[in-house]
Short mmCIF file of C-alpha atoms and ligand atoms in Angstrom, two decimals:
data_model
loop_
_atom_site.label_atom_id
_atom_site.label_comp_id
_atom_site.label_asym_id
_atom_site.label_seq_id
_atom_site.Cartn_x
_atom_site.Cartn_y
_atom_site.Cartn_z
CA UNK T 1 2.14 -20.97 -30.60
CA UNK T 2 0.22 -20.06 -27.42
CA UNK T 3 0.14 -16.39 -26.50
CA UNK T 4 2.34 -15.17 -23.66
CA UNK T 5 0.73 -14.68 -20.27
CA UNK T 6 1.90 -12.73 -17.23
CA UNK T 7 4.18 -14.73 -14.89
CA UNK T 8 2.65 -16.71 -12.00
CA UNK T 9 1.88 -14.63 -8.94
CA UNK T 10 1.59 -11.23 -10.63
CA UNK T 11 -1.56 -9.36 -11.61
CA UNK T 12 -2.64 -6.75 -14.11
CA UNK T 13 -4.57 -4.03 -12.35
CA UNK T 14 -7.11 -3.20 -15.05
CA UNK T 15 -9.26 -0.03 -15.30
CA UNK T 16 -12.22 -1.80 -13.65
CA UNK T 17 -10.06 -2.03 -10.52
CA UNK T 18 -7.44 0.68 -10.87
CA UNK T 19 -9.89 3.49 -10.04
CA UNK T 20 -10.41 1.82 -6.65
CA UNK T 21 -6.66 1.83 -6.14
CA UNK T 22 -6.57 5.52 -7.04
CA UNK T 23 -9.07 6.15 -4.24
CA UNK T 24 -6.81 4.31 -1.76
CA UNK T 25 -3.82 6.39 -2.89
CA UNK T 26 -5.83 9.65 -2.72
CA UNK T 27 -6.89 8.95 0.85
CA UNK T 28 -3.37 7.85 1.80
CA UNK T 29 -1.85 11.03 0.36
CA UNK T 30 -4.32 13.13 2.35
CA UNK T 31 -3.60 11.28 5.60
CA UNK T 32 0.16 11.57 4.96
CA UNK T 33 -0.23 15.31 4.65
CA UNK T 34 -2.33 15.56 7.81
CA UNK T 35 0.33 13.66 9.79
CA UNK T 36 3.30 15.52 8.26
CA UNK T 37 4.81 12.70 6.18
CA UNK T 38 6.46 13.66 2.88
CA UNK T 39 6.40 11.44 -0.17
CA UNK T 40 9.53 9.89 -1.68
CA UNK T 41 10.02 7.66 -4.71
CA UNK T 42 12.78 5.14 -4.20
CA UNK T 43 14.41 2.67 -6.61
CA UNK T 44 12.76 -0.66 -7.25
CA UNK T 45 16.11 -2.43 -7.17
CA UNK T 46 18.99 -2.05 -4.74
CA UNK T 47 22.26 -3.81 -4.00
CA UNK T 48 21.42 -7.21 -2.49
CA UNK T 49 23.53 -6.39 0.56
CA UNK T 50 21.04 -3.73 1.64
CA UNK T 51 18.41 -6.39 2.26
CA UNK T 52 20.67 -9.19 3.49
CA UNK T 53 22.07 -6.80 6.09
CA UNK T 54 19.02 -4.56 6.53
CA UNK T 55 16.26 -7.18 6.63
CA UNK T 56 18.45 -9.96 7.99
CA UNK T 57 20.10 -13.15 6.72
CA UNK T 58 17.86 -15.48 8.70
CA UNK T 59 14.48 -14.10 7.62
CA UNK T 60 12.29 -16.02 5.16
CA UNK T 61 12.33 -12.97 2.91
CA UNK T 62 16.11 -12.98 2.53
CA UNK T 63 16.65 -16.74 2.70
CA UNK T 64 13.98 -17.85 0.26
CA UNK T 65 11.98 -15.06 -1.31
CA UNK T 66 14.20 -12.49 -2.97
CA UNK T 67 14.39 -11.87 -6.70
CA UNK T 68 18.15 -11.57 -6.98
CA UNK T 69 20.25 -11.42 -10.13
CA UNK T 70 23.67 -10.36 -11.26
CA UNK T 71 23.60 -7.31 -13.51
CA UNK T 72 25.78 -6.77 -16.57
CA UNK T 73 28.40 -5.12 -14.37
CA UNK T 74 28.67 -8.26 -12.23
CA UNK T 75 26.93 -6.74 -9.17
CA UNK T 76 24.31 -8.59 -7.17
CA UNK T 77 21.02 -6.74 -7.45
CA UNK T 78 17.69 -7.47 -5.73
CA UNK T 79 14.17 -6.31 -6.54
CA UNK T 80 13.06 -4.72 -3.28
CA UNK T 81 11.07 -7.11 -1.06
CA UNK T 82 10.16 -4.28 1.37
CA UNK T 83 10.79 -0.57 1.86
CA UNK T 84 12.15 0.15 5.36
CA UNK T 85 15.74 -0.75 4.44
CA UNK T 86 15.63 1.50 1.35
CA UNK T 87 14.08 4.34 3.35
CA UNK T 88 16.84 4.18 5.95
CA UNK T 89 19.47 3.84 3.21
CA UNK T 90 18.08 6.97 1.58
CA UNK T 91 17.96 8.83 4.93
CA UNK T 92 21.64 8.02 5.54
CA UNK T 93 22.78 8.62 1.96
CA UNK T 94 21.22 12.09 1.85
CA UNK T 95 22.37 13.18 5.31
CA UNK T 96 18.80 13.58 6.57
CA UNK T 97 20.06 13.34 10.15
CA UNK T 98 20.91 17.04 9.71
CA UNK T 99 17.23 17.84 9.19
CA UNK T 100 14.71 18.26 11.97
CA UNK T 101 14.04 14.86 13.57
CA UNK T 102 12.17 12.67 13.16
CA UNK T 103 12.24 12.69 9.37
CA UNK T 104 8.84 11.43 8.31
CA UNK T 105 8.60 9.84 4.88
CA UNK T 106 6.14 7.77 2.95
CA UNK T 107 6.08 5.95 -0.34
CA UNK T 108 3.89 3.57 -2.33
CA UNK T 109 4.97 1.06 -4.91
CA UNK T 110 5.46 -2.57 -5.86
CA UNK T 111 7.49 -5.07 -3.79
CA UNK T 112 8.70 -8.46 -4.96
CA UNK T 113 8.80 -11.73 -3.05
CA UNK T 114 9.02 -15.27 -4.35
CA UNK T 115 6.15 -16.63 -2.26
CA UNK T 116 3.55 -19.31 -2.99
CA UNK T 117 0.77 -17.33 -4.69
CA UNK T 118 -2.74 -17.51 -3.27
CA UNK T 119 -5.63 -15.14 -2.61
CA UNK T 120 -4.16 -11.96 -1.15
CA UNK T 121 -0.58 -13.17 -1.67
CA UNK T 122 1.31 -12.28 -4.81
CA UNK T 123 4.88 -12.19 -6.02
CA UNK T 124 4.56 -8.57 -7.01
CA UNK T 125 2.36 -6.63 -4.61
CA UNK T 126 1.96 -2.99 -3.63
CA UNK T 127 2.64 -1.47 -0.28
CA UNK T 128 1.92 1.87 1.35
CA UNK T 129 4.96 2.48 3.47
CA UNK T 130 5.42 5.05 6.24
CA UNK T 131 8.60 5.58 8.22
CA UNK T 132 9.50 8.04 11.03
CA UNK T 133 13.27 8.05 11.35
CA UNK T 134 15.36 9.71 14.07
CA UNK T 135 13.28 9.61 17.26
CA UNK T 136 12.94 7.06 20.04
CA UNK T 137 9.87 8.64 21.59
CA UNK T 138 7.16 5.97 22.13
CA UNK T 139 4.62 8.55 20.97
CA UNK T 140 6.12 8.22 17.48
CA UNK T 141 5.23 4.51 17.57
CA UNK T 142 1.75 5.61 18.67
CA UNK T 143 1.59 8.12 15.81
CA UNK T 144 2.57 5.49 13.25
CA UNK T 145 -0.08 3.04 14.53
CA UNK T 146 -2.66 5.83 14.65
CA UNK T 147 -1.75 6.88 11.11
CA UNK T 148 -2.33 3.39 9.73
CA UNK T 149 -5.66 3.23 11.55
CA UNK T 150 -6.63 6.65 10.23
CA UNK T 151 -6.08 5.49 6.63
CA UNK T 152 -8.32 2.48 7.26
CA UNK T 153 -10.91 4.63 9.05
CA UNK T 154 -11.14 7.05 6.13
CA UNK T 155 -11.38 4.13 3.73
CA UNK T 156 -14.30 2.84 5.79
CA UNK T 157 -12.66 -0.50 6.69
CA UNK T 158 -14.39 -2.14 9.62
CA UNK T 159 -13.71 -5.00 12.01
CA UNK T 160 -9.95 -4.57 12.18
CA UNK T 161 -7.91 -6.09 14.96
CA UNK T 162 -4.76 -4.34 16.23
CA UNK T 163 -2.11 -6.48 17.87
CA UNK T 164 1.02 -5.16 19.51
CA UNK T 165 4.05 -6.62 21.23
CA UNK T 166 7.56 -5.68 22.23
CA UNK T 167 10.48 -7.77 21.04
CA UNK T 168 13.02 -6.07 23.31
CA UNK T 169 16.48 -5.05 22.26
CA UNK T 170 20.00 -6.51 22.12
CA UNK T 171 20.31 -5.85 25.87
CA UNK T 172 17.30 -7.89 27.02
CA UNK T 173 16.74 -10.26 24.13
CA UNK T 174 19.64 -12.65 24.87
CA UNK T 175 18.14 -13.43 28.28
CA UNK T 176 14.73 -14.03 26.73
CA UNK T 177 16.29 -16.23 24.07
CA UNK T 178 17.87 -18.42 26.75
CA UNK T 179 14.59 -18.69 28.65
CA UNK T 180 12.78 -19.57 25.44
CA UNK T 181 15.34 -22.20 24.44
CA UNK T 182 15.03 -23.81 27.88
CA UNK T 183 11.25 -23.84 27.46
CA UNK T 184 11.42 -25.39 23.98
CA UNK T 185 14.16 -27.94 24.63
CA UNK T 186 11.98 -30.81 25.93
CA UNK T 187 9.77 -30.57 22.80
CA UNK T 188 12.41 -29.97 20.21
CA UNK T 189 11.47 -33.08 18.16
CA UNK T 190 7.88 -31.90 17.85
CA UNK T 191 8.93 -28.76 15.96
CA UNK T 192 8.97 -28.54 12.16
CA UNK T 193 12.40 -28.90 10.45
CA UNK T 194 12.66 -25.11 9.87
CA UNK T 195 11.98 -24.39 13.52
CA UNK T 196 14.51 -27.01 14.66
CA UNK T 197 16.96 -25.14 12.49
CA UNK T 198 15.85 -21.83 14.05
CA UNK T 199 16.34 -23.17 17.59
CA UNK T 200 20.03 -22.27 17.65
CA UNK T 201 20.14 -19.43 15.13
CA UNK T 202 17.00 -17.48 15.90
CA UNK T 203 14.56 -19.11 18.37
CA UNK T 204 12.20 -16.10 18.48
CA UNK T 205 11.01 -16.94 15.00
CA UNK T 206 9.66 -20.28 16.28
CA UNK T 207 6.94 -18.37 18.13
CA UNK T 208 5.40 -16.98 14.95
CA UNK T 209 5.62 -20.24 12.96
CA UNK T 210 2.21 -21.02 11.46
CA UNK T 211 2.72 -24.81 11.60
CA UNK T 212 0.01 -26.28 13.95
CA UNK T 213 2.47 -28.58 15.79
CA UNK T 214 4.87 -25.70 16.41
CA UNK T 215 1.95 -23.56 17.53
CA UNK T 216 0.94 -26.24 20.03
CA UNK T 217 4.48 -26.39 21.44
CA UNK T 218 4.72 -22.62 21.81
CA UNK T 219 1.19 -22.17 23.16
CA UNK T 220 2.37 -21.34 26.68
CA UNK T 221 5.80 -20.04 25.75
CA UNK T 222 7.25 -17.31 27.98
CA UNK T 223 6.28 -13.83 26.83
CA UNK T 224 8.85 -11.37 25.53
CA UNK T 225 7.22 -8.55 27.51
CA UNK T 226 8.01 -10.32 30.80
CA UNK T 227 11.75 -10.16 30.08
CA UNK T 228 12.21 -6.60 28.85
CA UNK T 229 15.00 -4.40 30.19
CA UNK T 230 14.00 -1.20 31.92
CA UNK T 231 14.30 0.93 28.80
CA UNK T 232 12.23 -1.42 26.63
CA UNK T 233 9.70 -1.89 29.38
CA UNK T 234 9.24 1.87 29.82
CA UNK T 235 8.94 2.24 26.06
CA UNK T 236 6.24 -0.41 25.87
CA UNK T 237 4.30 1.23 28.72
CA UNK T 238 4.62 4.52 26.81
CA UNK T 239 3.20 2.99 23.63
CA UNK T 240 0.33 1.31 25.48
CA UNK T 241 -0.60 4.43 27.40
CA UNK T 242 -0.38 6.59 24.25
CA UNK T 243 -2.75 4.20 22.47
CA UNK T 244 -5.12 4.34 25.43
CA UNK T 245 -5.08 8.15 25.33
CA UNK T 246 -6.29 7.85 21.73
CA UNK T 247 -8.92 5.31 22.73
CA UNK T 248 -7.44 2.75 20.32
CA UNK T 249 -8.71 -0.79 20.58
CA UNK T 250 -5.72 -3.18 20.71
CA UNK T 251 -4.47 -6.36 22.31
CA UNK T 252 -1.01 -7.60 23.25
CA UNK T 253 0.02 -10.67 21.28
CA UNK T 254 3.13 -12.57 22.29
CA UNK T 255 3.25 -14.35 18.93
CA UNK T 256 4.08 -11.14 17.16
CA UNK T 257 7.85 -11.22 16.82
CA UNK T 258 10.46 -10.00 14.45
CA UNK T 259 13.33 -12.18 15.36
CA UNK T 260 16.25 -10.04 14.31
CA UNK T 261 18.56 -7.77 16.20
CA UNK T 262 17.71 -4.71 14.11
CA UNK T 263 14.07 -4.96 15.13
CA UNK T 264 13.60 -3.52 18.56
CA UNK T 265 10.81 -2.81 20.97
CA UNK T 266 7.42 -2.32 19.27
CA UNK T 267 6.00 -4.79 16.75
CA UNK T 268 2.43 -4.46 15.56
CA UNK T 269 0.02 -5.86 13.05
CA UNK T 270 -3.49 -5.04 11.87
CA UNK T 271 -5.68 -7.94 10.81
CA UNK T 272 -8.88 -7.97 8.77
CA UNK T 273 -11.53 -10.62 9.33
CA UNK T 274 -12.47 -10.61 5.64
CA UNK T 275 -9.30 -11.94 4.10
CA UNK T 276 -9.08 -15.64 4.99
CA UNK T 277 -5.58 -17.01 5.55
CA UNK T 278 -3.71 -13.90 4.40
CA UNK T 279 -5.43 -11.65 6.89
CA UNK T 280 -2.74 -9.07 7.71
CA UNK T 281 -3.45 -5.71 6.08
CA UNK T 282 -0.61 -3.92 7.80
CA UNK T 283 2.54 -4.70 9.74
CA UNK T 284 5.14 -2.53 11.35
CA UNK T 285 7.37 -1.76 14.25
CA UNK T 286 10.57 -0.26 15.49
CA UNK T 287 14.01 -0.92 14.03
CA UNK T 288 16.44 1.10 16.14
CA UNK T 289 19.46 -0.91 14.96
CA UNK T 290 18.74 -1.05 11.23
CA UNK T 291 20.74 2.05 10.31
CA UNK T 292 23.83 0.64 12.01
CA UNK T 293 23.39 -2.75 10.37
CA UNK T 294 23.66 -1.12 6.95
CA UNK T 295 26.71 0.92 7.89
CA UNK T 296 25.21 4.16 9.24
CA UNK T 297 25.33 5.68 12.68
CA UNK T 298 22.82 4.62 15.31
CA UNK T 299 19.42 6.04 14.27
CA UNK T 300 16.13 4.93 15.83
CA UNK T 301 13.17 4.46 13.52
CA UNK T 302 9.65 3.12 13.37
CA UNK T 303 7.25 2.48 10.52
CA UNK T 304 4.71 0.25 8.86
CA UNK T 305 3.74 -1.19 5.49
CA UNK T 306 0.19 -1.92 4.39
CA UNK T 307 -0.71 -4.14 1.43
CA UNK T 308 -2.79 -2.37 -1.23
CA UNK T 309 -4.23 -5.57 -2.79
CA UNK T 310 -5.44 -6.71 0.62
CA UNK T 311 -6.91 -3.30 1.48
CA UNK T 312 -8.88 -3.26 -1.79
CA UNK T 313 -9.95 -6.90 -1.30
CA UNK T 314 -11.24 -6.19 2.22
CA UNK T 315 -13.02 -3.07 1.04
CA UNK T 316 -14.70 -5.04 -1.75
CA UNK T 317 -15.73 -7.76 0.71
CA UNK T 318 -17.24 -5.13 3.01
CA UNK T 319 -18.94 -3.23 0.18
CA UNK T 320 -16.97 -0.08 1.09
CA UNK T 321 -17.35 3.15 -0.82
CA UNK T 322 -14.58 3.84 -3.33
CA UNK T 323 -15.96 7.25 -4.33
CA UNK T 324 -17.10 8.09 -7.84
CA UNK T 325 -15.79 5.97 -10.68
CA UNK T 326 -14.24 8.35 -13.24
CA UNK T 327 -16.15 8.51 -16.49
CA UNK T 328 -16.55 10.59 -19.60
CA UNK T 329 -19.17 13.30 -19.05
CA UNK T 330 -19.67 14.67 -22.56
CA UNK T 331 -19.67 12.84 -25.88
CA UNK T 332 -19.52 14.73 -29.17
CA UNK T 333 -21.45 12.95 -31.88
CA UNK T 334 -20.94 14.13 -35.43
CA UNK T 335 -21.98 13.11 -38.94
CA UNK T 336 -19.75 13.80 -41.94
CA UNK T 337 -16.16 14.97 -42.37
CA UNK T 338 -16.81 18.68 -41.90
CA UNK T 339 -18.84 18.06 -38.74
CA UNK T 340 -16.07 15.81 -37.43
CA UNK T 341 -13.62 18.64 -37.82
CA UNK T 342 -15.86 20.89 -35.75
CA UNK T 343 -16.31 18.11 -33.18
CA UNK T 344 -12.52 17.85 -32.85
CA UNK T 345 -12.28 21.57 -32.15
CA UNK T 346 -15.10 21.57 -29.58
CA UNK T 347 -13.57 18.52 -27.91
CA UNK T 348 -10.29 20.41 -27.58
CA UNK T 349 -12.11 23.35 -25.99
CA UNK T 350 -13.99 21.15 -23.54
CA UNK T 351 -10.78 19.47 -22.46
CA UNK T 352 -9.18 22.89 -22.01
CA UNK T 353 -12.04 23.62 -19.63
CA UNK T 354 -11.25 20.38 -17.73
CA UNK T 355 -14.52 18.78 -18.81
CA UNK T 356 -14.04 15.06 -19.48
CA UNK T 357 -15.14 14.47 -23.04
CA UNK T 358 -14.68 12.19 -26.00
CA UNK T 359 -15.70 11.63 -29.63
CA UNK T 360 -15.95 8.82 -32.17
CA UNK T 361 -12.82 7.42 -33.80
CA UNK T 362 -14.44 4.36 -35.40
CA UNK T 363 -16.46 6.01 -38.19
CA UNK T 364 -19.68 4.98 -36.46
CA UNK T 365 -23.20 6.05 -37.42
CA UNK T 366 -24.87 8.73 -35.29
CA UNK T 367 -27.05 6.05 -33.70
CA UNK T 368 -23.97 3.97 -32.80
CA UNK T 369 -22.28 7.08 -31.42
CA UNK T 370 -25.24 7.63 -29.08
CA UNK T 371 -24.89 4.04 -27.98
CA UNK T 372 -21.16 4.56 -27.36
CA UNK T 373 -22.00 7.67 -25.30
CA UNK T 374 -24.46 5.62 -23.28
CA UNK T 375 -21.91 2.87 -22.67
CA UNK T 376 -19.47 5.44 -21.37
CA UNK T 377 -22.10 6.82 -19.01
CA UNK T 378 -21.88 10.30 -20.60
CA UNK T 379 -24.27 12.82 -19.07
CA UNK T 380 -24.50 14.91 -22.25
CA UNK T 381 -24.19 14.28 -25.95
CA UNK T 382 -23.33 17.27 -28.10
CA UNK T 383 -24.57 16.65 -31.64
CA UNK T 384 -23.16 18.21 -34.76
CA UNK T 385 -25.14 17.08 -37.77
CA UNK T 386 -25.91 18.74 -41.12
CA UNK T 387 -28.39 21.20 -39.59
CA UNK T 388 -25.98 22.29 -36.89
CA UNK T 389 -23.21 22.75 -39.45
CA UNK T 390 -25.44 25.01 -41.52
CA UNK T 391 -26.70 27.05 -38.57
CA UNK T 392 -23.38 27.11 -36.64
CA UNK T 393 -25.30 25.86 -33.59
CA UNK T 394 -24.94 22.68 -31.48
CA UNK T 395 -27.60 20.33 -30.18
CA UNK T 396 -27.17 19.30 -26.57
CA UNK T 397 -28.93 16.24 -25.24
CA UNK T 398 -29.13 15.50 -21.55
CA UNK T 399 -28.89 11.70 -21.48
CA UNK T 400 -30.50 11.42 -18.03
CA UNK T 401 -33.62 13.51 -18.67
CA UNK T 402 -33.74 13.06 -22.45
CA UNK T 403 -34.12 16.87 -22.82
CA UNK T 404 -32.62 18.23 -25.99
CA UNK T 405 -31.99 21.82 -27.10
CA UNK T 406 -30.26 23.56 -29.97
CA UNK T 407 -28.00 26.37 -28.81
CA UNK T 408 -25.02 28.51 -29.75
CA UNK T 409 -21.69 26.97 -28.84
CA UNK T 410 -21.23 29.53 -26.03
CA UNK T 411 -24.61 28.66 -24.51
CA UNK T 412 -23.79 24.95 -24.81
CA UNK T 413 -20.41 25.39 -23.15
CA UNK T 414 -22.06 27.37 -20.38
CA UNK T 415 -24.44 24.52 -19.56
CA UNK T 416 -21.60 22.00 -19.67
CA UNK T 417 -19.44 24.14 -17.39
CA UNK T 418 -22.24 24.48 -14.86
CA UNK T 419 -22.93 20.72 -14.98
CA UNK T 420 -19.23 20.09 -14.38
CA UNK T 421 -19.19 22.43 -11.38
CA UNK T 422 -22.19 20.74 -9.82
CA UNK T 423 -20.58 17.29 -10.40
CA UNK T 424 -17.42 18.45 -8.65
CA UNK T 425 -19.29 19.83 -5.66
CA UNK T 426 -21.19 16.55 -5.19
P1 LIG O 1 5.48 -7.27 5.78
O1 LIG O 1 6.46 -6.38 5.06
O2 LIG O 1 5.71 -8.73 5.52
O3 LIG O 1 5.33 -6.92 7.24
O4 LIG O 1 4.07 -6.97 5.11
C1 LIG O 1 3.34 -5.79 5.30
C2 LIG O 1 2.01 -5.91 4.58
O5 LIG O 1 2.23 -6.09 3.19
C3 LIG O 1 1.21 -7.15 4.99
O6 LIG O 1 0.45 -6.87 6.14
C4 LIG O 1 0.36 -7.37 3.77
O7 LIG O 1 -0.77 -6.53 3.78
C5 LIG O 1 1.26 -6.95 2.62
N1 LIG O 1 1.93 -8.13 2.02
C6 LIG O 1 3.05 -8.76 2.43
N2 LIG O 1 3.38 -9.77 1.60
C7 LIG O 1 2.44 -9.79 0.62
C8 LIG O 1 2.24 -10.57 -0.56
N3 LIG O 1 3.07 -11.55 -0.92
N4 LIG O 1 1.16 -10.30 -1.33
C9 LIG O 1 0.31 -9.29 -1.01
N5 LIG O 1 0.46 -8.52 0.08
C10 LIG O 1 1.51 -8.74 0.88
#
């Protein structure tokens, strides 16, 4: 019988990689604090309706990509494909409209989409998600874009491209839709079958189709920003001028659309040149009608999600700094049962002092224990052999310099504490 493997499209994040992820989360947590966003942990599954109504029936995500099943109580459940809908659900469910607005929340965790797996595209992937709910000020859009850029700046990611657009609102979008349909009509047969299907239901989506023939047809398509109502137009000007105040480098891209009524005004994306086909590291925008679409009262909101796998991939490609890889600093080597007992006690003390330390659990020879310490990258080995047992002392070897001294336990601990302090201040 062959051994069971993980399903297609999912990955194990092993220790060789997970420490890099921890760095991304550490930086994100810091940025969240600096921008006033508070962390929430939301459920991984929700009622299917939340996404069909909140993300939209005619999106690829809802039509083709959701992991949906009926639970033992006969309810339709879906593994979350994204976080905005859950965030807004949570905001409404917990009456957060009574708090000071906007309510600024963030979360990180796995999302699930049945997509064709390839480099940078998985069926379970992690997102960093930030949402500011309850304000329609364009400066909140600016803040959200700035926040995503700040995370990437602190992570040292270079060569990013910021694209923004406005997709209007239910007031101005119908007019744009008509203009777009008129523009597309003569070339309808040249579009892919999905786009022909979208022509009536949701023509905006045709503009962001990746199919080369569709792209050629929409090359000179009318731009959403030329058909905005006064409110959307003013909002877009506000976002652009806010970004200019910050000196942000961005361009306006008409292909950036979210073709659903809940998505309004700002849409943006951040692309990395190092990722090949799946080059978006972050995507976001405004969703002023989402709360209503899931049964709440009208509540404006704006946010973004960034893909952790793609961030780490880009950082690896660029040779970015992930900080210090965690390792064991002190290894206690001992020979004989009585010495092992003493090693156990010292180990406990070191860990009480927050000094990362370890000992042998494989009944290895002293020589093999030194080798193990070396493999772990330990800075010190604390030896307890026969002599040390008799004298009540310990021998401390600095693995970098090779220096070795026999000391009382207190003296030894003192050196290890000082070494730990200097490591932490590095
Ligand atoms: P979206 O929710 O589709 O706007 O995606 C936001 C971000 O999540 C993207 O910019 C990607 O970085 C990441 N992402 C989306 N789908 C996947 C996937 N299947 N695998 C890995 N990352 C993804």
